[in-house]
Coordinates of C-alpha atoms in Angstrom, one line a residue:
Chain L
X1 CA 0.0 0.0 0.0
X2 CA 1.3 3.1 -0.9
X3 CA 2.3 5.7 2.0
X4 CA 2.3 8.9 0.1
X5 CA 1.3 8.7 -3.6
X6 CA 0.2 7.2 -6.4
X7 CA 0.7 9.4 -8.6
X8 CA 3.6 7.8 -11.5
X9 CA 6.8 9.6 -11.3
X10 CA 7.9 10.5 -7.9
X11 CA 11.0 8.1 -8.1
X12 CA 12.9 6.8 -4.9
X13 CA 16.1 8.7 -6.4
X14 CA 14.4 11.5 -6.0
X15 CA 13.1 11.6 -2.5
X16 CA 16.3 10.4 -1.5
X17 CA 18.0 13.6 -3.3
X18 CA 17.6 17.0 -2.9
X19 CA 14.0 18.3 -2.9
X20 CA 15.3 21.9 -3.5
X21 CA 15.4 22.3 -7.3
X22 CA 14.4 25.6 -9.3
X23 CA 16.1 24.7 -12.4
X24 CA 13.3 23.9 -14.5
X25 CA 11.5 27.2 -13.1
X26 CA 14.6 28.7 -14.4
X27 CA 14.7 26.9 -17.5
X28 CA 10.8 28.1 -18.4
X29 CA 12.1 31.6 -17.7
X30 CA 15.2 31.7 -20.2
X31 CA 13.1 30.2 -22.5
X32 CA 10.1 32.5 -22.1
X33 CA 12.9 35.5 -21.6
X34 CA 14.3 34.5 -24.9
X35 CA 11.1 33.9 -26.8
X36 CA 10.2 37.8 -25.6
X37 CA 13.0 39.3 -26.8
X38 CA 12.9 37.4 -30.1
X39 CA 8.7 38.6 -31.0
X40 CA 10.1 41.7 -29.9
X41 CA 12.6 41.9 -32.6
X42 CA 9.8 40.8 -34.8
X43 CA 7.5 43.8 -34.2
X44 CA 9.9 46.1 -34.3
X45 CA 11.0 45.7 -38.1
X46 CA 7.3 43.7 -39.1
X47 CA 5.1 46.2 -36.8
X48 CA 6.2 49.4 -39.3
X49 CA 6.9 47.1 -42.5
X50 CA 3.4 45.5 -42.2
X51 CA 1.6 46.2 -39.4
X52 CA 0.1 49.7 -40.2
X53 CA -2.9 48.7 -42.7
X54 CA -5.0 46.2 -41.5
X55 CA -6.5 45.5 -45.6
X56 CA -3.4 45.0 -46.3
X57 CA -2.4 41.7 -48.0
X58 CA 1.2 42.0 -46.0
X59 CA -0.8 42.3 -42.8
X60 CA -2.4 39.2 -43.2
X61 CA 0.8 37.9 -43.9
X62 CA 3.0 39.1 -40.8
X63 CA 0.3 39.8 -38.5
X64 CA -3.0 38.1 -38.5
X65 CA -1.4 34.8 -39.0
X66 CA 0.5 34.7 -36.2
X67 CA -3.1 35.6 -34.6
X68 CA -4.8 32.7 -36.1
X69 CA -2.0 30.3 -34.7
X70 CA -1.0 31.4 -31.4
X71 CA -4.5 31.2 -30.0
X72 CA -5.4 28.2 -30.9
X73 CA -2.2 26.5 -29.4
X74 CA -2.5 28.8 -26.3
X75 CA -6.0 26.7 -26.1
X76 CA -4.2 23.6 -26.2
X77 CA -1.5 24.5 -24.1
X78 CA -4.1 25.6 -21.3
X79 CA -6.3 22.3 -21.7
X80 CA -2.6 20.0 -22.2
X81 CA -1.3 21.5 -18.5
X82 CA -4.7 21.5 -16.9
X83 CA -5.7 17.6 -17.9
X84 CA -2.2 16.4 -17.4
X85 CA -2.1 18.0 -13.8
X86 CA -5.0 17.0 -13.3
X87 CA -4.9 13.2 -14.6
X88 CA -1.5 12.5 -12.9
X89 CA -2.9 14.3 -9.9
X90 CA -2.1 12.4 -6.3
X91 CA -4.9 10.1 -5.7
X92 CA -4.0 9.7 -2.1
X93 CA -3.0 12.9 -1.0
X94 CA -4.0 12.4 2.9
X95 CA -0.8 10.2 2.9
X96 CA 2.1 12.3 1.8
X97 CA 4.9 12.2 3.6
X98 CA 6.1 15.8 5.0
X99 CA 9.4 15.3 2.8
X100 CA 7.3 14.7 -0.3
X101 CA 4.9 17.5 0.8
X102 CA 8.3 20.0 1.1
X103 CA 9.4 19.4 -2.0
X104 CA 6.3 19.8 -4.0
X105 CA 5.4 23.1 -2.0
X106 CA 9.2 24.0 -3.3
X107 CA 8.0 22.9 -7.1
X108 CA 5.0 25.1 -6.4
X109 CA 7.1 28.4 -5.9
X110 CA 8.6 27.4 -9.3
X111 CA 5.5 27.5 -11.2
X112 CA 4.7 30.7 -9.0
X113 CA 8.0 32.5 -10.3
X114 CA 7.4 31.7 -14.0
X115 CA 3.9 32.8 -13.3
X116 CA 5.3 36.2 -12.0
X117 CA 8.2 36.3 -14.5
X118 CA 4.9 36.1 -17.3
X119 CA 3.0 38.3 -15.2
X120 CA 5.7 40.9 -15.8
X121 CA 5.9 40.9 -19.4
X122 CA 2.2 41.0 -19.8
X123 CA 1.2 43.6 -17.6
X124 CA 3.8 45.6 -17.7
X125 CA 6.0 45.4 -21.0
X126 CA 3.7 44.7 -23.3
X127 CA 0.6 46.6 -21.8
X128 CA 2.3 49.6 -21.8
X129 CA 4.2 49.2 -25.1
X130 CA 1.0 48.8 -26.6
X131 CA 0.0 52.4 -24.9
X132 CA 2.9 53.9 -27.3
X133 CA 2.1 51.8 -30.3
X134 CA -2.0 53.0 -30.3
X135 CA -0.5 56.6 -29.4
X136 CA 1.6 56.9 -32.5
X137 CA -0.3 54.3 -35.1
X138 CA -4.0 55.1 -35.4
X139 CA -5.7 51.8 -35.5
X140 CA -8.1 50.7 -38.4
X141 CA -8.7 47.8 -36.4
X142 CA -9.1 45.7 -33.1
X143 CA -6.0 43.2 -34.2
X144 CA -3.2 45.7 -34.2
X145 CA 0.4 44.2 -34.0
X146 CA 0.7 45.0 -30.4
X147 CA -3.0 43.7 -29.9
X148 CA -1.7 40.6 -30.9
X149 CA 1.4 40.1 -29.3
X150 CA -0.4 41.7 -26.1
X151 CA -4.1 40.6 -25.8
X152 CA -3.5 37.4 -27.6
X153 CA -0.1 36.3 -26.4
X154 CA 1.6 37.5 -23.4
X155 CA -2.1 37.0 -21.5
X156 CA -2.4 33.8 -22.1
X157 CA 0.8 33.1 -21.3
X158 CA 0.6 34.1 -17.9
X159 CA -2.9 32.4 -18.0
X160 CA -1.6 29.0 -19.0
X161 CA 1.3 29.8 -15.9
X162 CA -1.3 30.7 -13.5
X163 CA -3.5 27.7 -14.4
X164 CA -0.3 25.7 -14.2
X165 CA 0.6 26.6 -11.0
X166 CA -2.9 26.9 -9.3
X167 CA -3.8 23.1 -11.0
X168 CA -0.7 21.9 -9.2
X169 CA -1.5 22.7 -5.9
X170 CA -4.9 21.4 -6.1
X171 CA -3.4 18.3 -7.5
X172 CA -0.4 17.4 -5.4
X173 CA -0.6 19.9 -2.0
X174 CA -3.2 18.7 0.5
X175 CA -3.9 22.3 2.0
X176 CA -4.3 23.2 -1.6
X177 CA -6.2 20.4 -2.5
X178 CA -8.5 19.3 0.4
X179 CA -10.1 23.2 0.7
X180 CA -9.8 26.3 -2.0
X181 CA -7.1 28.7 -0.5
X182 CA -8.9 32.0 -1.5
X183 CA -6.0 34.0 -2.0
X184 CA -4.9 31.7 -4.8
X185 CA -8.3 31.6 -6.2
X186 CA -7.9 35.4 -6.3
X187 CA -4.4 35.4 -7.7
X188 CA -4.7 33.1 -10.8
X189 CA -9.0 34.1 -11.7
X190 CA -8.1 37.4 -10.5
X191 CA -5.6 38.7 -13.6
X192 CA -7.1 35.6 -15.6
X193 CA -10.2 38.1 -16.0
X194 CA -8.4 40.8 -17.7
X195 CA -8.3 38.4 -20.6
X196 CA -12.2 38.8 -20.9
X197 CA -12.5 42.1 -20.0
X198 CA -10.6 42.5 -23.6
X199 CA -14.1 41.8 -25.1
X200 CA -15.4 45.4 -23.2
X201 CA -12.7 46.8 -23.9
X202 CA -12.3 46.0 -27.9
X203 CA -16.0 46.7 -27.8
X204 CA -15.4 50.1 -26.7
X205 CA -12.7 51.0 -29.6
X206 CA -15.2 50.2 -32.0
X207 CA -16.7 53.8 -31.2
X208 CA -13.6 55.6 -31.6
X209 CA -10.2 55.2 -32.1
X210 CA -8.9 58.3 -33.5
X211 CA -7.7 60.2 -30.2
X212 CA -7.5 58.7 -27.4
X213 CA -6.4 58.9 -23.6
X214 CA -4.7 56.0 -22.0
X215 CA -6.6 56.7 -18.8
X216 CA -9.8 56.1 -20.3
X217 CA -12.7 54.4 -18.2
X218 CA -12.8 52.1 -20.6
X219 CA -9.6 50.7 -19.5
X220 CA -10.6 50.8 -16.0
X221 CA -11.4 46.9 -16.3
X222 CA -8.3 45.9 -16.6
X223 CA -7.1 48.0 -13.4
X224 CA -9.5 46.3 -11.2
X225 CA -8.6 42.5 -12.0
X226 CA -4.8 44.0 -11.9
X227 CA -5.5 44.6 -8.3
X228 CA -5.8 40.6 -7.5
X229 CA -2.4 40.2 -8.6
X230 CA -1.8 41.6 -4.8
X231 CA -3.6 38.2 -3.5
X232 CA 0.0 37.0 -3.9
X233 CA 0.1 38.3 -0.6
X234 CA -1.7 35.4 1.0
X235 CA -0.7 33.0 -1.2
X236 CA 2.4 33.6 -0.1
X237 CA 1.8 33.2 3.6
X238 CA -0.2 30.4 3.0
X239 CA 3.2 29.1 1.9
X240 CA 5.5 30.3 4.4
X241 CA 3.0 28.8 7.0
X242 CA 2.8 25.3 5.7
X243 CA 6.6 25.7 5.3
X244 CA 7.3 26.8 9.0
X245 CA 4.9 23.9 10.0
X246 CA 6.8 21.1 8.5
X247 CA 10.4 23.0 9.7
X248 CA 9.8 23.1 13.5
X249 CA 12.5 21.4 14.4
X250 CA 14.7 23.9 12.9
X251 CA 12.6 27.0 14.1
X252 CA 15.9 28.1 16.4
X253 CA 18.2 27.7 13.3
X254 CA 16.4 29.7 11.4
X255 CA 15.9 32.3 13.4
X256 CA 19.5 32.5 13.8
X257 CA 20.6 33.0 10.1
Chain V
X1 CA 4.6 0.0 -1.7
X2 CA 5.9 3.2 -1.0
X3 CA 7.1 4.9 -3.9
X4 CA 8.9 7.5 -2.0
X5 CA 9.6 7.9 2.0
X6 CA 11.0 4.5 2.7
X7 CA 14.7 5.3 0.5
X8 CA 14.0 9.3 1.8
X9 CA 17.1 10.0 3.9
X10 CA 15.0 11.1 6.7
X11 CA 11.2 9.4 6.9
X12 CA 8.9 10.8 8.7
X13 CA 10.7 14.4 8.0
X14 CA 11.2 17.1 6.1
X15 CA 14.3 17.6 5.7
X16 CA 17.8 15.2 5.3
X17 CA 19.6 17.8 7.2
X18 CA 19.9 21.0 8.9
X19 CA 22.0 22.3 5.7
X20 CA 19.6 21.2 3.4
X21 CA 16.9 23.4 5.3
X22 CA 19.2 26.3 5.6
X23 CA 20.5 26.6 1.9
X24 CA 16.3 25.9 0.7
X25 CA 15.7 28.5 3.1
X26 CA 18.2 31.0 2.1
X27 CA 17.6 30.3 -1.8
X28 CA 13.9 30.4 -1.5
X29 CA 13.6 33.5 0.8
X30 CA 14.8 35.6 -2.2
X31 CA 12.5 33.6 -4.9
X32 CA 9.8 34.4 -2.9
X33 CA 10.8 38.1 -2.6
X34 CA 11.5 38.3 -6.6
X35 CA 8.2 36.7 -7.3
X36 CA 6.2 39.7 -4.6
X37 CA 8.5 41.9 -6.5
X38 CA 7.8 40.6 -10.3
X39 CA 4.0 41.1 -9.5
X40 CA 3.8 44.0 -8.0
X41 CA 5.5 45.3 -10.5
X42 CA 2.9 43.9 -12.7
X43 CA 0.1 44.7 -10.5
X44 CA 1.3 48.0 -10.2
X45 CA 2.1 48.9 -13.6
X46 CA -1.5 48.1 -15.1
X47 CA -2.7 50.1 -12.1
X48 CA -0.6 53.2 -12.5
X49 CA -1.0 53.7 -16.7
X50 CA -4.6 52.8 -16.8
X51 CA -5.3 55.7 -14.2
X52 CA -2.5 57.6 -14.2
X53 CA -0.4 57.0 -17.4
X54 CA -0.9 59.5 -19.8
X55 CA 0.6 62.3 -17.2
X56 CA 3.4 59.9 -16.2
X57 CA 4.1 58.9 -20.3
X58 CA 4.0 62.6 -21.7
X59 CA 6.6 66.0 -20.7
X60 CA 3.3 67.9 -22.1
X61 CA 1.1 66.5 -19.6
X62 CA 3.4 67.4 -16.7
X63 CA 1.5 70.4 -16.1
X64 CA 1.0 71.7 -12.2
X65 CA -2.6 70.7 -11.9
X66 CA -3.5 67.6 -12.9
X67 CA -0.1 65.5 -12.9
X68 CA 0.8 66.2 -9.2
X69 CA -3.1 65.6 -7.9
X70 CA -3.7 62.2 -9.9
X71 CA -0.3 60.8 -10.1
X72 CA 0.2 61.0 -6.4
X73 CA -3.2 59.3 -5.3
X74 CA -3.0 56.8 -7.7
X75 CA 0.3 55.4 -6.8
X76 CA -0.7 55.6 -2.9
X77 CA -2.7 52.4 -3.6
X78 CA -0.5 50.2 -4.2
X79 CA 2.3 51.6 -1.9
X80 CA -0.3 51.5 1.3
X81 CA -1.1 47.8 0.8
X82 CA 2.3 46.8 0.2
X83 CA 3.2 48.4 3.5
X84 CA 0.1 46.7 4.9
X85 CA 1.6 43.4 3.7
X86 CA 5.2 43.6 4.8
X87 CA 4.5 45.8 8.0
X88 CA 1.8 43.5 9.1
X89 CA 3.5 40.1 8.3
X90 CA 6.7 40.7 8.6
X91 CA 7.8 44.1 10.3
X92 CA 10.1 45.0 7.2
X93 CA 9.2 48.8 6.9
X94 CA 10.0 48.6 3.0
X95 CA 6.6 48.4 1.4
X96 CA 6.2 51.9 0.1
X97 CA 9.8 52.0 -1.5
X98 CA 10.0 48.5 -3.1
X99 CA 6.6 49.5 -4.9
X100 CA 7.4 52.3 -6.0
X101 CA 11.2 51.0 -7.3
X102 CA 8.8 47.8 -9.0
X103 CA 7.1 50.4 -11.0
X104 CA 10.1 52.3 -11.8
X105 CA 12.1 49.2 -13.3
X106 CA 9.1 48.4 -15.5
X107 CA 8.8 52.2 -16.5
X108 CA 11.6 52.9 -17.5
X109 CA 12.3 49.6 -19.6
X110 CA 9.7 50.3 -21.3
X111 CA 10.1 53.9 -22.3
X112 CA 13.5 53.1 -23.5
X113 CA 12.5 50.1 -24.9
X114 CA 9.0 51.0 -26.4
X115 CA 8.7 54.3 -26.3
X116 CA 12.2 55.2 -27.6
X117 CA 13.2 52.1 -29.2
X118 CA 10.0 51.0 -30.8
X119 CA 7.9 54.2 -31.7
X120 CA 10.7 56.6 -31.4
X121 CA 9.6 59.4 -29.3
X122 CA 12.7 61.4 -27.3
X123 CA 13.2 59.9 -23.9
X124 CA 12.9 63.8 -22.6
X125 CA 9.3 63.4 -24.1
X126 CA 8.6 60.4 -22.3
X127 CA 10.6 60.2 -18.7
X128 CA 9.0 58.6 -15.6
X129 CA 7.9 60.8 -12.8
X130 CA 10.3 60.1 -9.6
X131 CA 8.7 58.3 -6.9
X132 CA 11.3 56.9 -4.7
X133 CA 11.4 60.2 -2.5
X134 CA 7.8 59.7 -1.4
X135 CA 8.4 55.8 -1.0
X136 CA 11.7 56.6 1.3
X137 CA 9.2 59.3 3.0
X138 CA 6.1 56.7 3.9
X139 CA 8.7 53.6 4.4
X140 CA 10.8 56.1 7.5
X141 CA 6.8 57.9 8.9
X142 CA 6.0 53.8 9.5
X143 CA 9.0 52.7 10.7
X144 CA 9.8 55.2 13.3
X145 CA 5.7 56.1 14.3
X146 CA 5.0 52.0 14.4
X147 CA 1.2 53.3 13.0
X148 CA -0.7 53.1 10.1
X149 CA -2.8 55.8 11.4
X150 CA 0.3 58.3 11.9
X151 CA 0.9 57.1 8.8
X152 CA -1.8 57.6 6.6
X153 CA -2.5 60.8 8.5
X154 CA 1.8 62.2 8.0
X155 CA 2.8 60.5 5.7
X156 CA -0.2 60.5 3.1
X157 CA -0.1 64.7 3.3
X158 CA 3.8 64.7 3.0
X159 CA 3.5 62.0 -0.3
X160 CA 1.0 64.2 -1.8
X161 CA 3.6 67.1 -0.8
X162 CA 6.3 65.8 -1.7
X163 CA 5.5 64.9 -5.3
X164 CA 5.9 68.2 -7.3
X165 CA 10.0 68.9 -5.4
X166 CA 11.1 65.4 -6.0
X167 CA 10.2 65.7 -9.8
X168 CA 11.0 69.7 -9.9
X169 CA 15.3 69.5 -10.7
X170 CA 14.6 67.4 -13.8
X171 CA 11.1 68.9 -14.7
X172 CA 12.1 72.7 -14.1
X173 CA 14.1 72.9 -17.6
X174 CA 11.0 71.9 -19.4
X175 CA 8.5 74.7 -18.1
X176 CA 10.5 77.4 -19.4
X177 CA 8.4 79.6 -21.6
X178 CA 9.0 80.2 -25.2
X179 CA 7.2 81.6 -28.4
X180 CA 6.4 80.0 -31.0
X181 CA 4.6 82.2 -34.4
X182 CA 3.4 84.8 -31.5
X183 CA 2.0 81.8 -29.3
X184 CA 3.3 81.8 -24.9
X185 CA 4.3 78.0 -24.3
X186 CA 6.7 76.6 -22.4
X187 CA 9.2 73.8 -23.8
X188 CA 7.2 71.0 -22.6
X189 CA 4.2 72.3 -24.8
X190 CA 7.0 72.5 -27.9
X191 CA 8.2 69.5 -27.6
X192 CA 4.5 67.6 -27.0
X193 CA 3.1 69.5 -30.4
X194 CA 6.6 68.4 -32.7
X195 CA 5.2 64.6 -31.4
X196 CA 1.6 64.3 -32.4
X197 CA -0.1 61.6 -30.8
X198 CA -3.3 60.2 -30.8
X199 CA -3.4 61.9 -27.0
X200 CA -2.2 65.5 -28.6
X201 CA -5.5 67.1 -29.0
X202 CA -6.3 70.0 -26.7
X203 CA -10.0 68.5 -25.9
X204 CA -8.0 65.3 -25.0
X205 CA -5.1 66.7 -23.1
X206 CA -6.3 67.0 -19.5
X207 CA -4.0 69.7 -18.3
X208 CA -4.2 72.5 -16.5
X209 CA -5.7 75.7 -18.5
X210 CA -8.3 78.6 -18.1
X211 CA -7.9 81.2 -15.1
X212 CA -5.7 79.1 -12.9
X213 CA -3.0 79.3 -15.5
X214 CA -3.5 83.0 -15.4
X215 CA -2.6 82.8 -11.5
X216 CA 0.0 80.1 -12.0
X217 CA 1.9 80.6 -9.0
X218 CA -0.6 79.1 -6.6
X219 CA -1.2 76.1 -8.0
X220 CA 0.9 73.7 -7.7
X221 CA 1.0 74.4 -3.8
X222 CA -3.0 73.8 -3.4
X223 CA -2.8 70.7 -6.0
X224 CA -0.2 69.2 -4.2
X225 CA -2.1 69.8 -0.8
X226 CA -5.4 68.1 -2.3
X227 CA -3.5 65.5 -3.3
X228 CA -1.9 64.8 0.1
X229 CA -5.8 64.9 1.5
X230 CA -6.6 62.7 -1.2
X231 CA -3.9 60.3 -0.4
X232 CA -4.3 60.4 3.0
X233 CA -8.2 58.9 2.4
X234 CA -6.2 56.5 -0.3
X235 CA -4.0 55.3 2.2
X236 CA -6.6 54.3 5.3
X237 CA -8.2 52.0 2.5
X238 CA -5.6 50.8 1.0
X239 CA -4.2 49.9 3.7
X240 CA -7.1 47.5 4.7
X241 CA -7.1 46.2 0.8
X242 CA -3.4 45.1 1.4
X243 CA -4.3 43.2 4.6
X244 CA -7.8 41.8 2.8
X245 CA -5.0 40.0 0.0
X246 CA -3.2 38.8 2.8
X247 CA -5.8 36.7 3.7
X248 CA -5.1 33.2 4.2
X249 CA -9.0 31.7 4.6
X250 CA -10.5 28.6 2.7
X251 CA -12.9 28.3 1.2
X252 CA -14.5 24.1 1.1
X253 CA -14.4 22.5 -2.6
X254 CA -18.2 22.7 -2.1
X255 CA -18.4 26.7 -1.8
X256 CA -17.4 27.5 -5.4

């Protein structure tokens, strides 16, 4: 019978090694860093070759076609993660052992940093490049080049992450698992809903788009599900709490560091 | 079987060893600050341009009205409950600051970056306003009062006061008047009409214009004192938003 898990792929070798390891979170991070940096080299010489006239045969080309293929593989990559989480999920997660338990909360603050690292580049680099982009190129249409690398990219991106890391919690951590921490609820459905709240805010650009202030209550939607990005807060004790529970017997050593 | 605990080097525990926990602890400690770091800068960000950005983005929307009244309150939400969090849970009295540098880090990439490097406007156009005074200013109130209260109440008025100074040595240059084809502007005005931008009309520009222009000397003073009453009120419930995210309730699987 099976103390901890049955879940396929927790390995003797490696409960018996370290259970510190950020090196895939790392890896995901170079390789979303690099992937960044390489669309942004794209839009900078396609975004003013062909991204200026939406009825243009070029922007179909360059631009609407990397639409019509990132979104459905975001789509895929959202349902892949979710069902693979959830399929390999522990089946008998009352019995994990507190080592087991350690190491999984320390795989969970992996997914939690590439979730952050994605969270930066969509709410900050890209939301506000695409403020510069809409102030200098007047837009003939909802699917601008920095719509699409924006709205239709680095969102779901930080999405999938979210999902990623809020699936594996429920799916592997008992006090993630056994009740629904609210402050992780918040922090992954939280920015997850600025993704719809594209839909009011496209909506709204179909009545004007030929002046515009960046501070318009239109864009107000966004703002509020920003603000859930602060339930990190309590996800984060949450954490620190379980963490402290399954450390007491090096409570003195810690404190002394 | 046991797939796991019975080769684990300690069963039953944790940890193998005291310098395992030490070196996780040490490692993740910073992790865990560069994630609260990564999305507040996020958080923060989205916050600050969606309600503040067009004053922090343009020089010609620096005026002495409008940019030292919103910017101020707007960016006392997110320093308030950052304070809340770190003051509350941990006694670091850092909050303020580190939100404030978040926001800077992402600003400034991206007007060098974006603004500059993408769409090509002058980064004199397109500068940051500087925060970090007022951070230092709310971060040292809380740490040597102990109170939100004294807080919110002195440090609120001073952040709202302290705004239009901390940005004054680089913003001075820009408000010196000119004349341009018979028209009064200052350089800030120049530069903003040599830049069109979908934000460059004068019925979209929300700046400062009508009588209180004509008595220009008093207005920064009273915006900047409605802005620290402003963010005083900003702080007291932003404060309790901060400490409403640090909540760690759950909710059962039936509840949702």
């Amino acid at each position: 019978m099976s103390l901890t898990t049955e879940k396929a792929g927790v390995s003797a070798k490696e409960s018996a090694g370290s259970i510190v390891n950020y090196r895939p979170a790392y890896l995901a991070m170079a390789a979303l860093g690099t992937f960044y940096v390489g669309i942004r080299i794209y839009e900078q010489y396609f975004g003013w070759k062909a991204g200026l006239d939406s009825f243009a045969p070029e922007f179909q080309t360059y631009w609407l076609n990397i639409m019509w293929t990132e979104l459905p593989l975001e789509f895929l990559a959202f349902c892949a993660i979710g069902g693979y989480l959830w399929k390999t999920r522990d089946r008998n997660i009352d019995a994990v052992t507190p080592r087991e338990e350690m190491r999984r909360l320390i795989t969970l603050i992996g997914w939690l940093l590439v979730y952050a690292f994605t969270v930066y580049w969509g709410a900050s680099y890209f939301t506000e490049q695409d403020g510069t982009w809409h102030q200098t190129v007047i837009r003939d249409t909802d699917f601008t080049p920095s719509h699409i690398l924006e709205f239709y990219l680095s969102y779901p991106i930080y999405i999938i992450a979210g999902w990623g890391a809020f699936m594996y919690g429920r799916t592997r951590i008992p006090q993630f698992a056994n009740r629904i921490s609210l402050a992780f609820l918040m922090f992954f459905a939280g920015p997850f809903m600025i993704f719809p709240n594209v839909g009011l805010n496209e909506w709204g650009h179909t009545f004007w788009f030929m002046e515009e202030l960046f501070t318009a209550p239109l864009h107000w939607g966004f703002v509020f599900f920003g603000w859930f990005g602060l339930a990190m807060f309590g996800t984060v004790l949450q954490i620190l709490g379980r963490v402290i529970e399954l450390s007491k017997e090096f409570e003195k050593d810690v404190l002394a560091i | 079987m046991s797939l796991s605990n019975e080769t684990a080097p300690a069963a039953g525990r944790a940890w193998a060893s005291k310098e395992e926990f030490i070196g996780c602890v040490k490692l993740t400690d910073w992790i865990l600050l560069l994630i609260l770091f990564l999305v507040l800068l996020g958080s923060f960000h989205i916050h600050y341009m969606l309600l503040a950005g067009d004053w922090d983005f343009w020089i010609d929307f620096k005026d002495r009205r409008m940019w030292p009244t919103v910017a101020p309150i707007v960016a006392m939400c997110f320093a308030a409950a950052a304070q809340s969090f770190f003051w509350q849970k941990f006694r670091l009295p850092f909050g303020a600051t580190v939100a404030c540098f978040a926001l800077l880090v992402g600003e400034w990439i991206n007007r060098y970056d974006n603004f500059w490097g993408w769409t090509f406007f002058p980064i004199n156009l397109v500068f940051p306003s500087a925060l970090i005074p007022m951070g230092f200013w709310l971060d040292v109130v809380l740490l040597l009062s102990g109170s939100w209260i004294v807080t919110a109440v002195l440090g609120g008025m001073g952040w709202g006061l302290l705004f239009y100074p901390s940005n004054w040595p680089v913003l001075a240059q820009f408000h010196q008047a000119t004349e341009v084809d018979g028209v009064l502007l200052t350089l800030a005005d120049l530069i903003g009409f040599n830049y069109v931008r979908t934000g460059t009309p004068e019925y979209i520009r929300m700046i400062e214009r009508g009588t209180l222009r004509t008595f220009g000397k008093d207005v920064v003073p009273v915006a900047a004192f409605f802005s620290g009453f402003v963010s005083m009120l900003v702080y007291f419930l932003w404060w309790k938003v901060g400490g409403w995210f640090s909540t760690v309730k759950y909710l059962e699987n039936d509840d949702v």
